[in-house]
CSV table of C-alpha atoms in Angstrom, one decimal:
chain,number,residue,atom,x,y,z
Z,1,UNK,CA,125.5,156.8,148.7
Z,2,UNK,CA,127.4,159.8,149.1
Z,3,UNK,CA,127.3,163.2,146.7
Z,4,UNK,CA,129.4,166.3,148.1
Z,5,UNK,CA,128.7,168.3,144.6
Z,6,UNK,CA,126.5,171.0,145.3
Z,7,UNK,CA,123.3,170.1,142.8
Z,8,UNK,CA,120.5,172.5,142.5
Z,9,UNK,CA,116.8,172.1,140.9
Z,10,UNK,CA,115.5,175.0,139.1
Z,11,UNK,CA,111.4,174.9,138.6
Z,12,UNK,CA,109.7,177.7,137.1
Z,13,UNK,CA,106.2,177.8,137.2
Z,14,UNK,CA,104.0,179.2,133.8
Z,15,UNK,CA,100.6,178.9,132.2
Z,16,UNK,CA,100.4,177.8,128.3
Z,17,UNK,CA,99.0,180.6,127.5
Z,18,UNK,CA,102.0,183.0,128.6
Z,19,UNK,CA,104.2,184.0,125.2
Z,20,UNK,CA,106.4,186.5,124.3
Z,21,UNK,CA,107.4,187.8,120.8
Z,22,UNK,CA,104.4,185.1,119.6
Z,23,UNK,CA,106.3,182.6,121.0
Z,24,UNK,CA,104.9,180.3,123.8
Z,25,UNK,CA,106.9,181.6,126.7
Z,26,UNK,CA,108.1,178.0,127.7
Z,27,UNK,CA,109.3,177.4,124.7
Z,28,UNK,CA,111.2,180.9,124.8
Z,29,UNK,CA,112.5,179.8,128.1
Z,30,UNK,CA,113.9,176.5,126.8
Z,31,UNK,CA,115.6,177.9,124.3
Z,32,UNK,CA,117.6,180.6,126.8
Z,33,UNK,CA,118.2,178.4,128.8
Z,34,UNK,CA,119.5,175.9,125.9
Z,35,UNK,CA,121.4,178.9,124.3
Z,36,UNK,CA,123.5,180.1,127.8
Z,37,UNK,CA,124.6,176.6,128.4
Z,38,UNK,CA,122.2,174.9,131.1
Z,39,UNK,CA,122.6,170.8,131.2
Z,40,UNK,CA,119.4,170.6,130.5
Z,41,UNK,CA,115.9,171.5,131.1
Z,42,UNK,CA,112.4,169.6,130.9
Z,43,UNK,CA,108.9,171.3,130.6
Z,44,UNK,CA,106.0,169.8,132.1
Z,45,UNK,CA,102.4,170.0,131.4
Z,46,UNK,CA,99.9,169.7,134.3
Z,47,UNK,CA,96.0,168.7,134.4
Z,48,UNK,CA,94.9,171.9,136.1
Z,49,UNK,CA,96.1,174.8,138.6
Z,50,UNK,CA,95.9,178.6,139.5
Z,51,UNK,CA,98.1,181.1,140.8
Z,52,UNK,CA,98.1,184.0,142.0
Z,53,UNK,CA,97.8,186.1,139.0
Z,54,UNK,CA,94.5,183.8,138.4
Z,55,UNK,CA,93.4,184.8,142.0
Z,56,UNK,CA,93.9,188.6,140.9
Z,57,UNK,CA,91.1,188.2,137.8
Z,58,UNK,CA,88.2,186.5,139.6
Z,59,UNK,CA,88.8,183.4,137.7
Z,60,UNK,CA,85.9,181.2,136.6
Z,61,UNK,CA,86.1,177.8,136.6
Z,62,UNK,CA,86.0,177.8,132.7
Z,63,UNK,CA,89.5,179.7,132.9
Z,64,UNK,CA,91.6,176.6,134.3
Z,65,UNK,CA,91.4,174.8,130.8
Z,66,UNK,CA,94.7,176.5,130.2
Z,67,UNK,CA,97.3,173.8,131.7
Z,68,UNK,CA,100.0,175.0,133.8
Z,69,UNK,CA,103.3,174.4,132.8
Z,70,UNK,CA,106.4,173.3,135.0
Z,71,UNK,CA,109.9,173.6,133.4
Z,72,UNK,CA,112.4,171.7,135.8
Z,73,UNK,CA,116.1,172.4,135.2
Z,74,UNK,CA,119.0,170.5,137.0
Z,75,UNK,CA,122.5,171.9,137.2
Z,76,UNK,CA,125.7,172.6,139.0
Z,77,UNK,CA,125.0,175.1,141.7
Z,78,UNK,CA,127.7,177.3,139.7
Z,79,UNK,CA,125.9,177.2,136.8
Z,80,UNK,CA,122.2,178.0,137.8
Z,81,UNK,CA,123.9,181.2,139.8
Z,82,UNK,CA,125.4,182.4,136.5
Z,83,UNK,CA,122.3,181.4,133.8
Z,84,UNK,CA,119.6,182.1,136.4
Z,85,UNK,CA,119.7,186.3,136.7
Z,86,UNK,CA,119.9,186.2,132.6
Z,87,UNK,CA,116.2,185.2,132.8
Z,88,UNK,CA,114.6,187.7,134.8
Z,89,UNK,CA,113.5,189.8,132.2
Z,90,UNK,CA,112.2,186.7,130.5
Z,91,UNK,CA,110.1,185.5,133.5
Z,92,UNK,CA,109.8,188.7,135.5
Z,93,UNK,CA,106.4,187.4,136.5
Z,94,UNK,CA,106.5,183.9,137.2
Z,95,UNK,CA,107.3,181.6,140.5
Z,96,UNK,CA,110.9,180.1,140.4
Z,97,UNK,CA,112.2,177.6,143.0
Z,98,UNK,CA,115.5,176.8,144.1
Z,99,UNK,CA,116.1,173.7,146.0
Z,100,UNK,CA,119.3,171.7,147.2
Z,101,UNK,CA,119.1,168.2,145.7
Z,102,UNK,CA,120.9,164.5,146.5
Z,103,UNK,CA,121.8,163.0,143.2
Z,104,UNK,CA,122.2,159.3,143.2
Z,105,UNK,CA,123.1,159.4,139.6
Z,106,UNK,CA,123.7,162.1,137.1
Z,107,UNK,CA,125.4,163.0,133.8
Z,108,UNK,CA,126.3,167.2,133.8
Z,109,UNK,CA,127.8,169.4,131.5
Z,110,UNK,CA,131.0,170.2,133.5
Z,111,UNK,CA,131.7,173.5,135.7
Z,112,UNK,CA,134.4,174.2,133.1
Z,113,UNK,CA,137.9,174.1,133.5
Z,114,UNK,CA,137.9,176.4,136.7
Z,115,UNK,CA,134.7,175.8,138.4
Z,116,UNK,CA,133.5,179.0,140.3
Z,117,UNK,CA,136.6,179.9,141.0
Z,118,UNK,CA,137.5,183.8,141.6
Z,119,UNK,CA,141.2,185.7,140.1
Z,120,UNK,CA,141.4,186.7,144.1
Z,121,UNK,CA,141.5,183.2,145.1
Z,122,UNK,CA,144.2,181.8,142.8
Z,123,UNK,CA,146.2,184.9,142.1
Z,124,UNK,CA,149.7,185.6,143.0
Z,125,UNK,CA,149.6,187.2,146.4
Z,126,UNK,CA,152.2,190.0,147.5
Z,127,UNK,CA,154.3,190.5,144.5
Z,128,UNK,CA,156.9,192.6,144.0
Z,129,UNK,CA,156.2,196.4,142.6
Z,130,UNK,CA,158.1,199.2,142.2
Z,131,UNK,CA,157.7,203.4,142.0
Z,132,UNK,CA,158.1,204.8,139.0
Z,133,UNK,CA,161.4,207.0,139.3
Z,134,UNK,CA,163.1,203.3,140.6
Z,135,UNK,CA,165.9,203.0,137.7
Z,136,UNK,CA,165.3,200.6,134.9
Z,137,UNK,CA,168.6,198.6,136.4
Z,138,UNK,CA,167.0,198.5,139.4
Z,139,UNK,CA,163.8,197.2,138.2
Z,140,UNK,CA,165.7,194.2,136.3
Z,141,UNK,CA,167.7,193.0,139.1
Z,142,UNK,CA,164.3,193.2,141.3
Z,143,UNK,CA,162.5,191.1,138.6
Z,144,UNK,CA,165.6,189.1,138.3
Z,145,UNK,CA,165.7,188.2,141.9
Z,146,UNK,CA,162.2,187.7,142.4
Z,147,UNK,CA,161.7,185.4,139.6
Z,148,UNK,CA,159.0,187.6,138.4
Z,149,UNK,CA,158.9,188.6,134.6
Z,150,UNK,CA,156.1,191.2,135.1
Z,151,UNK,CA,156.6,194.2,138.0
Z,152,UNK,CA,153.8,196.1,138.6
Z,153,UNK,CA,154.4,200.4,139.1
Z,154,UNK,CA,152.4,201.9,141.9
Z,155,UNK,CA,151.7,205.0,142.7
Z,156,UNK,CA,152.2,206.0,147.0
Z,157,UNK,CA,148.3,205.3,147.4
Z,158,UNK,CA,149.3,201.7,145.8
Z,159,UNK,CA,146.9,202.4,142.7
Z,160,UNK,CA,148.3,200.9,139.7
Z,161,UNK,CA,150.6,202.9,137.4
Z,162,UNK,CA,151.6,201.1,134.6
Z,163,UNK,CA,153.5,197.8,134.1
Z,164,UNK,CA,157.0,196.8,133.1
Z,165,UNK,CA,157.5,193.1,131.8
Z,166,UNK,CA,160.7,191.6,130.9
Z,167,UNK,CA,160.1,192.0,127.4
Z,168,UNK,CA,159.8,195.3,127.6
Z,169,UNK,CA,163.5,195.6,128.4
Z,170,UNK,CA,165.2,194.8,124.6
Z,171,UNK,CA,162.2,196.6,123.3
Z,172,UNK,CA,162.2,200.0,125.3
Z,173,UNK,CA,165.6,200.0,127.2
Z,174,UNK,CA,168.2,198.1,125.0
Z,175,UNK,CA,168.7,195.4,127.2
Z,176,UNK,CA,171.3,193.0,124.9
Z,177,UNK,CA,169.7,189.5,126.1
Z,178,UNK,CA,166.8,189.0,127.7
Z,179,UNK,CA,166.4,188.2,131.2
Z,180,UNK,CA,165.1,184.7,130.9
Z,181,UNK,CA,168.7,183.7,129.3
Z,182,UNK,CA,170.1,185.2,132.6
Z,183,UNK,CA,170.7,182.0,133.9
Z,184,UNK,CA,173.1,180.7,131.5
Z,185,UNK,CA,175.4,183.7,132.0
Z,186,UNK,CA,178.0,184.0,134.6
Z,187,UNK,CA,177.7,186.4,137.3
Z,188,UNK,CA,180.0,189.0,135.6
Z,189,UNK,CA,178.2,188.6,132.2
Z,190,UNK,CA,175.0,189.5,134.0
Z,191,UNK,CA,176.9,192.9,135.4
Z,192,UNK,CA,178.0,193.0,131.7
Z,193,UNK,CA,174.5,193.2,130.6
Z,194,UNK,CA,172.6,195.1,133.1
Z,195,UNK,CA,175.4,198.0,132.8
Z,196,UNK,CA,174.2,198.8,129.3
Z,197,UNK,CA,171.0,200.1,130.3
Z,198,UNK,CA,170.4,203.4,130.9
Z,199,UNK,CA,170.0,205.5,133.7
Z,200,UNK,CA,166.4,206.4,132.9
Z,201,UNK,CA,163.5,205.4,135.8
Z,202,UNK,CA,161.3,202.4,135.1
Z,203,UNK,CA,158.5,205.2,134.4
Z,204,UNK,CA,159.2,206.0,131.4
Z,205,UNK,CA,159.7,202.9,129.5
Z,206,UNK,CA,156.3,200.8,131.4
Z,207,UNK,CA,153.4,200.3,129.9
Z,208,UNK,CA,151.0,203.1,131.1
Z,209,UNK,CA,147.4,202.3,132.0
Z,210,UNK,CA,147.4,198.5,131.9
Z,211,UNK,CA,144.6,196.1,131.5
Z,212,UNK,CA,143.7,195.0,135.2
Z,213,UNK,CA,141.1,192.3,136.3
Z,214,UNK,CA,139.1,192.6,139.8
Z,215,UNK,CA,139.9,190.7,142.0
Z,216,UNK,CA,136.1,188.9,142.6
Z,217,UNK,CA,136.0,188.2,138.1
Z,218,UNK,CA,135.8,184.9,137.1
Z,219,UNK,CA,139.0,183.7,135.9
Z,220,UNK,CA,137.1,183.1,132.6
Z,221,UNK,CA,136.6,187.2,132.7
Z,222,UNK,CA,140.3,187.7,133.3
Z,223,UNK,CA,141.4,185.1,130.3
Z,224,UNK,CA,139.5,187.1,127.8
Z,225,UNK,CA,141.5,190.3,127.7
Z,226,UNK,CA,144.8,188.1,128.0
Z,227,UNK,CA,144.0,186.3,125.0
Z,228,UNK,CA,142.5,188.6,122.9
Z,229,UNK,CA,145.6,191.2,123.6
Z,230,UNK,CA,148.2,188.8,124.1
Z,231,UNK,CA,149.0,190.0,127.4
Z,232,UNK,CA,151.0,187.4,129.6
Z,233,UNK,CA,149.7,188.9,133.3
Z,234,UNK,CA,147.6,191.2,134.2
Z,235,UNK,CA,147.4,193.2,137.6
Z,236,UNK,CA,144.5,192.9,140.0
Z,237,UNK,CA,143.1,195.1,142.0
Z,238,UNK,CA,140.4,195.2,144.9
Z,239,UNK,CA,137.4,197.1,145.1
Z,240,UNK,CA,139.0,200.6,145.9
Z,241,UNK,CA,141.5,200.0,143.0
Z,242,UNK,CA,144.6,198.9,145.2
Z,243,UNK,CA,146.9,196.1,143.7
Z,244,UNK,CA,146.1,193.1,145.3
Z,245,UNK,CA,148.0,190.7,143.4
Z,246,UNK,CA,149.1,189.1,139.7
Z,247,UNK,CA,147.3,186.8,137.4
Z,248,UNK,CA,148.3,185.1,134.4
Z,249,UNK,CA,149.1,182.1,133.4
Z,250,UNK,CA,151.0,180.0,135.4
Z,251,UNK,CA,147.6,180.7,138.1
Z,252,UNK,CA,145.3,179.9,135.1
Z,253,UNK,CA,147.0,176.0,134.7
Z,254,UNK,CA,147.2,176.1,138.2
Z,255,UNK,CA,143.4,177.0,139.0
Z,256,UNK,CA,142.4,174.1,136.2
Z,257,UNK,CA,144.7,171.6,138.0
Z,258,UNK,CA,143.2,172.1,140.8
Z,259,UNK,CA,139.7,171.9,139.6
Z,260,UNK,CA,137.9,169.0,140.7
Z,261,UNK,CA,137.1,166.2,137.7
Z,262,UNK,CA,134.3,163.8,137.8
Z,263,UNK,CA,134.7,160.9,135.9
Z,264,UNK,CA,133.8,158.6,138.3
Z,265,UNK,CA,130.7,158.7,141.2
Z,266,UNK,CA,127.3,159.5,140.9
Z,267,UNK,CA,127.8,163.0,139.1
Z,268,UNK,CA,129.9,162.6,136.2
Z,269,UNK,CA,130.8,165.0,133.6
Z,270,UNK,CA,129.1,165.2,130.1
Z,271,UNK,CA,132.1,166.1,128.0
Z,272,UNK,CA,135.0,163.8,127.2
Z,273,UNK,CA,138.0,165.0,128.9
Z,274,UNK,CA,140.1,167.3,125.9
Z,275,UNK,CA,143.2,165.6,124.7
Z,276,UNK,CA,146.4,167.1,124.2
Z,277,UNK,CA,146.1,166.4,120.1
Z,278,UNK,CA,143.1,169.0,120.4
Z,279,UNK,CA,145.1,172.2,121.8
Z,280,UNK,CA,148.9,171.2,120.4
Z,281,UNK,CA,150.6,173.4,117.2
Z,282,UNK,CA,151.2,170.8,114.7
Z,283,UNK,CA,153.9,172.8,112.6
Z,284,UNK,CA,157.0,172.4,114.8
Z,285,UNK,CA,160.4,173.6,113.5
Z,286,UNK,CA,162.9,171.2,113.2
Z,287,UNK,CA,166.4,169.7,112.4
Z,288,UNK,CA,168.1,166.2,111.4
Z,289,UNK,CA,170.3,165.2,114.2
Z,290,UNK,CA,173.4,164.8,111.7
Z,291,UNK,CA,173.0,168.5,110.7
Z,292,UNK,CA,176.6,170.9,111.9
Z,293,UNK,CA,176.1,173.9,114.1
Z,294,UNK,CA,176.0,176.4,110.9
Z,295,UNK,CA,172.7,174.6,110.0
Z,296,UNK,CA,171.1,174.5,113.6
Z,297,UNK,CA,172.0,178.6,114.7
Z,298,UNK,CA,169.7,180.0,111.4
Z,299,UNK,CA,167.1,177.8,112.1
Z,300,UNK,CA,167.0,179.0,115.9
Z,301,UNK,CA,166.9,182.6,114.6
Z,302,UNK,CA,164.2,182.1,112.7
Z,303,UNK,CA,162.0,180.0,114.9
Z,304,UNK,CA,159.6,182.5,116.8
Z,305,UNK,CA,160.0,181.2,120.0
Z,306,UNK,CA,163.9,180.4,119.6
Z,307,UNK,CA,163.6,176.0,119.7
Z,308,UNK,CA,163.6,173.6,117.4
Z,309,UNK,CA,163.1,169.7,117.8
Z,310,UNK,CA,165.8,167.6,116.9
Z,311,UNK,CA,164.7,164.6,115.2
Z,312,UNK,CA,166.8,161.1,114.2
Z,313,UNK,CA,165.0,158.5,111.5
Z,314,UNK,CA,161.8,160.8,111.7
Z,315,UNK,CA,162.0,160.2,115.5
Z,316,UNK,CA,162.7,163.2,118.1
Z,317,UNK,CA,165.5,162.9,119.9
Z,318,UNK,CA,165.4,166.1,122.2
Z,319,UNK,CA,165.2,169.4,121.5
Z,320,UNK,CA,167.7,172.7,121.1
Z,321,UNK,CA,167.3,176.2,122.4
Z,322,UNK,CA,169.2,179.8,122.4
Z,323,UNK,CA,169.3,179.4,126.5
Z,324,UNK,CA,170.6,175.1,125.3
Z,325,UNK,CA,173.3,176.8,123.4
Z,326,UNK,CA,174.5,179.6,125.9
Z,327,UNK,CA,174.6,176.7,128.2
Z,328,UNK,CA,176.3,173.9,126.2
Z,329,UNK,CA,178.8,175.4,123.8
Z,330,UNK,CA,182.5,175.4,124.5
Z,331,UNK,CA,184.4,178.2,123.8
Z,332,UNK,CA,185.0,180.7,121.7
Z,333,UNK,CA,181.5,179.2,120.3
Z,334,UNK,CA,179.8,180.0,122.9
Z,335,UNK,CA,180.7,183.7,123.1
Z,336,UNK,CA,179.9,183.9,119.3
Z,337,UNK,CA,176.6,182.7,120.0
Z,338,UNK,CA,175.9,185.5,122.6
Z,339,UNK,CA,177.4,187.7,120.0
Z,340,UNK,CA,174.9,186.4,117.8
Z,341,UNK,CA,171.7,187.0,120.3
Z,342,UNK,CA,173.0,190.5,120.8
Z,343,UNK,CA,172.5,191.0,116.9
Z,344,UNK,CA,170.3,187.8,115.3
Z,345,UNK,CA,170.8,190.4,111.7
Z,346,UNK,CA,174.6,190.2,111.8
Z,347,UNK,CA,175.8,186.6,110.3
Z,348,UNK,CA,177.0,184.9,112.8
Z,349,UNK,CA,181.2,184.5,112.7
Z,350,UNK,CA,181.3,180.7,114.3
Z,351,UNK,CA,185.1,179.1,114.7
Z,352,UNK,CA,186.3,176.4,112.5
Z,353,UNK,CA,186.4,174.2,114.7
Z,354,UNK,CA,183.1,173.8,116.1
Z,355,UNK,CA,181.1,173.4,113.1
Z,356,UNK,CA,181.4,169.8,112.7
Z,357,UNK,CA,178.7,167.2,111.4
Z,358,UNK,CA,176.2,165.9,114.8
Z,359,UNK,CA,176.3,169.0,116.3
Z,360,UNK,CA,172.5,168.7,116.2
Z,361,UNK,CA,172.5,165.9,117.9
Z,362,UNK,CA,175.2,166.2,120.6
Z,363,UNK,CA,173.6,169.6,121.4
Z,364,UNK,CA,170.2,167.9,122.1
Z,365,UNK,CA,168.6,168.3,125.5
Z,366,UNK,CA,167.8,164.6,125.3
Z,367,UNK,CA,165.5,165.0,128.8
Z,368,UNK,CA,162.6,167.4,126.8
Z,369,UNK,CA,159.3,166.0,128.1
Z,370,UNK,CA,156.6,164.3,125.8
Z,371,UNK,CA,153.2,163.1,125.9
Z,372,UNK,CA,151.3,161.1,124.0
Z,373,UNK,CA,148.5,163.2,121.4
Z,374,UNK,CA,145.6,161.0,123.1
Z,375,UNK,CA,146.9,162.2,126.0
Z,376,UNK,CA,144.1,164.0,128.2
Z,377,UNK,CA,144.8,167.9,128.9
Z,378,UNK,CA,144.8,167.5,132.4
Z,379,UNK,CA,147.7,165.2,132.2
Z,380,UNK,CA,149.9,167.9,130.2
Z,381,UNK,CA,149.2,170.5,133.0
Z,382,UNK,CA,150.3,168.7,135.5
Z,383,UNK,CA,153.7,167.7,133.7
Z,384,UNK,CA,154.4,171.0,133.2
Z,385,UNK,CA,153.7,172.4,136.5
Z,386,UNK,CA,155.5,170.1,138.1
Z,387,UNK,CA,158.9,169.9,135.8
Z,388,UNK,CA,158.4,173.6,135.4
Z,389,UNK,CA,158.1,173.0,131.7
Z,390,UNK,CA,157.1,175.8,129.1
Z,391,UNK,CA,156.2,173.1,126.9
Z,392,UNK,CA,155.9,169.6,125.4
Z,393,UNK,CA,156.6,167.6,122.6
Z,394,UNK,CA,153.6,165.8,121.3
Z,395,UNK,CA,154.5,162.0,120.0
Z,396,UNK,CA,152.3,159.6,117.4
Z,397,UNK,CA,151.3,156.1,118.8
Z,398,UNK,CA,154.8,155.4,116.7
Z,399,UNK,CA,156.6,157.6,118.3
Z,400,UNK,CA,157.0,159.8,115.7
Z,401,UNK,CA,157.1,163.5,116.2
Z,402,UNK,CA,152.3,165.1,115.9
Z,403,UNK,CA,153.2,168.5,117.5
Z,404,UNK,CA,154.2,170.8,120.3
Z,405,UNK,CA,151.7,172.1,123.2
Z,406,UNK,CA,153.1,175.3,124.9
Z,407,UNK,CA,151.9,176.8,128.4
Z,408,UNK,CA,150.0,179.3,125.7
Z,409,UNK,CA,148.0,177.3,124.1
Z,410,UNK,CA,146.8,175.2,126.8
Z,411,UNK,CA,145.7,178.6,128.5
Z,412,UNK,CA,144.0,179.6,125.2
Z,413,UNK,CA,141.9,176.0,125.0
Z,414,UNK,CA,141.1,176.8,128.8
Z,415,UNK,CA,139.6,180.1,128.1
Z,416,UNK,CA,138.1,178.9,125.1
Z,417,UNK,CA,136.2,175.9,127.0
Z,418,UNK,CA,134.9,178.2,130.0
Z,419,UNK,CA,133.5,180.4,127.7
């Protein structure tokens, strides 16, 4: 037998008579420890005994009628050190014990999604930053080469500034298309594009006094803020309040693909693992493969994150996109889509020609990854981590279309689950 999982044994030593709030104190104890999440816990009752607080009063023999009581509690190590400093105020007076054990067997709530895992150790190291008076240009062509859609502005001690994110730039500068459609445009569209913005430093448009995490919070710790704000990355800084580095969510899937999984050995996770049908969005937007190009560009507009699944006899057959479209249409349809990015109120003036019935269909990026809804979690992450997808079309046991799961929502299931 062989156990590598770091299993401690938690026994805290009471007497029956010790309460608090007129509750027996073990019972009190129980129920903390029930309440912050702990596996599980047993108390035990014992013939007789004496400590030292018995020691202290002189203690007759008539005074060991009241039992002692011995609550054991197994855990993951990562688990006692979180739960255990919550009870000293409960037990600031009794004996606890803390011993490594070897588990031949064992059924545990999990460590969560990212085990004890720190932002510092899965964060993006060295990314690129910028000053404040570097030009807004400047700052898109640095985010643009760096393949980074969030760019940090430091002050010369390296404290952080503010933040600048590629969707700041339509909102605050008047960029015409955003930056992630970049790569559908030719080298002198890009010039086109980046030419429009104005001469102003990236200063004045960023974000000023950004949300940060430290860099030794629990990943859990950093999630919150993200989620509750909607923020997509958030800085992180060291002790002295120096940018070390970037977390968001491509770290987050990352730090819960690489957490370790037990479903198999002598310590084995309590909880089932989550399946995809859990965390997916279940309203999708979508369009008949027969439908023409007029049908399939107002549809795009409207859908919130600018896709919509294509779907033949109930059945999807791929899915279409505003970068699908830069990148598939012929011209002059092509260049009246662009048009149309540039203003989505505007009705879009499409040729003749290239509305014809199928459009749908022909458009289709036929290669869109799916998974099955009974799929587990796990499996999702790691589809879209490696195929760099931003997300995945959910399928029925029939094939037929359940949902979508995005990068987002998987992110917001794994904050929910570590709590």
């Amino acid at each position: 037998m062989s156990n590598t999982e770091n299993i401690k044994r938690v026994r805290i030593y009471l007497n029956e008579r010790d309460s608090t709030a007129g509750q027996p104190l073990y019972l009190a104890t129980l129920e903390r420890l029930r309440r912050e999440g702990a596996t599980g816990a047993t108390a035990l009752r014992g013939v007789a005994g004496f400590g030292a607080g018995l020691q202290l009063h002189a203690a007759t023999l008539g005074e060991f009628t009241a039992a002692p009581i011995v609550i054991e509690w197994v855990d993951r190590a990562e688990r006692v050190g979180r739960i255990l400093p919550l009870l000293d105020e409960l037990l600031s007076a009794a004996l606890i014990t803390i011993e490594d054990l070897r588990v031949y067997r064992a059924v545990l709530r999990s460590g969560g999604p990212f085990g004890d895992r720190t932002v510092g150790q899965v964060m993006l190291r060295a990314p690129a930053t910028a000053r404040p008076d570097l030009t807004v240009r400047a700052a898109a062509e640095l985010m643009l080469a760096r393949d980074q859609p969030w760019l940090p502005i430091l002050d010369e001690r390296g404290g952080i500034l503010g933040m600048l994110s590629a969707d700041d730039l339509p909102l605050r500068a008047g960029l015409s298309l955003p930056l992630r459609l970049f790569p559908a445009l030719s080298a002198a569209e890009q010039q086109a594009v980046l030419e429009q913005l104005p001469a102003r430093p990236a200063g004045e448009i960023m974000i000023v006094d950004p949300r940060t995490a430290y860099v030794e919070s629990s990943i859990a710790q950093a999630l919150g803020p993200m989620i509750e704000w909607g923020i997509d990355a958030l800085p992180v800084l060291d002790r002295s309040g120096q940018l070390v580095g970037l977390f968001g969510g491509e770290q987050a899937l990352r730090a819960a693909q690489r957490a370790p999984t037990s479903t198999a050995g002598p310590v084995r996770d309590a909880e089932p693992p989550t399946p995809v049908s859990l965390v997916m969005q279940r309203s999708v937007p979508s369009i008949a493969a027969a439908a023409p190009l007029e049908a399939v560009i107002p549809q795009l507009l409207a859908a919130p994150e600018r896709f919509v699944v294509v779907l033949e006899d109930g059945r999807p057959i791929g899915t279409i996109s505003d970068m699908r479209l830069a990148q598939r249409l012929a011209e002059p349809a092509r260049t009246a889509w662009l048009a149309v990015l540039r203003t989505p109120a505007a009705p879009p003036a499409l040729p003749p020609e290239s509305d014809h019935a199928g459009a749908a269909g022909a458009l289709a990026d036929r290669d869109t990854p799916t998974i099955g809804a009974p799929a587990p979690q796990d499996e999702a992450i790691r589809l879209m981590l490696e195929g760099g997808y931003e997300r995945l079309l959910v399928l029925e046991d029939d094939g037929r279309l359940a949902g979508v799961v995005s990068r987002r929502a998987i992110v917001r299931g794994l904050a929910q689950a570590a709590g």
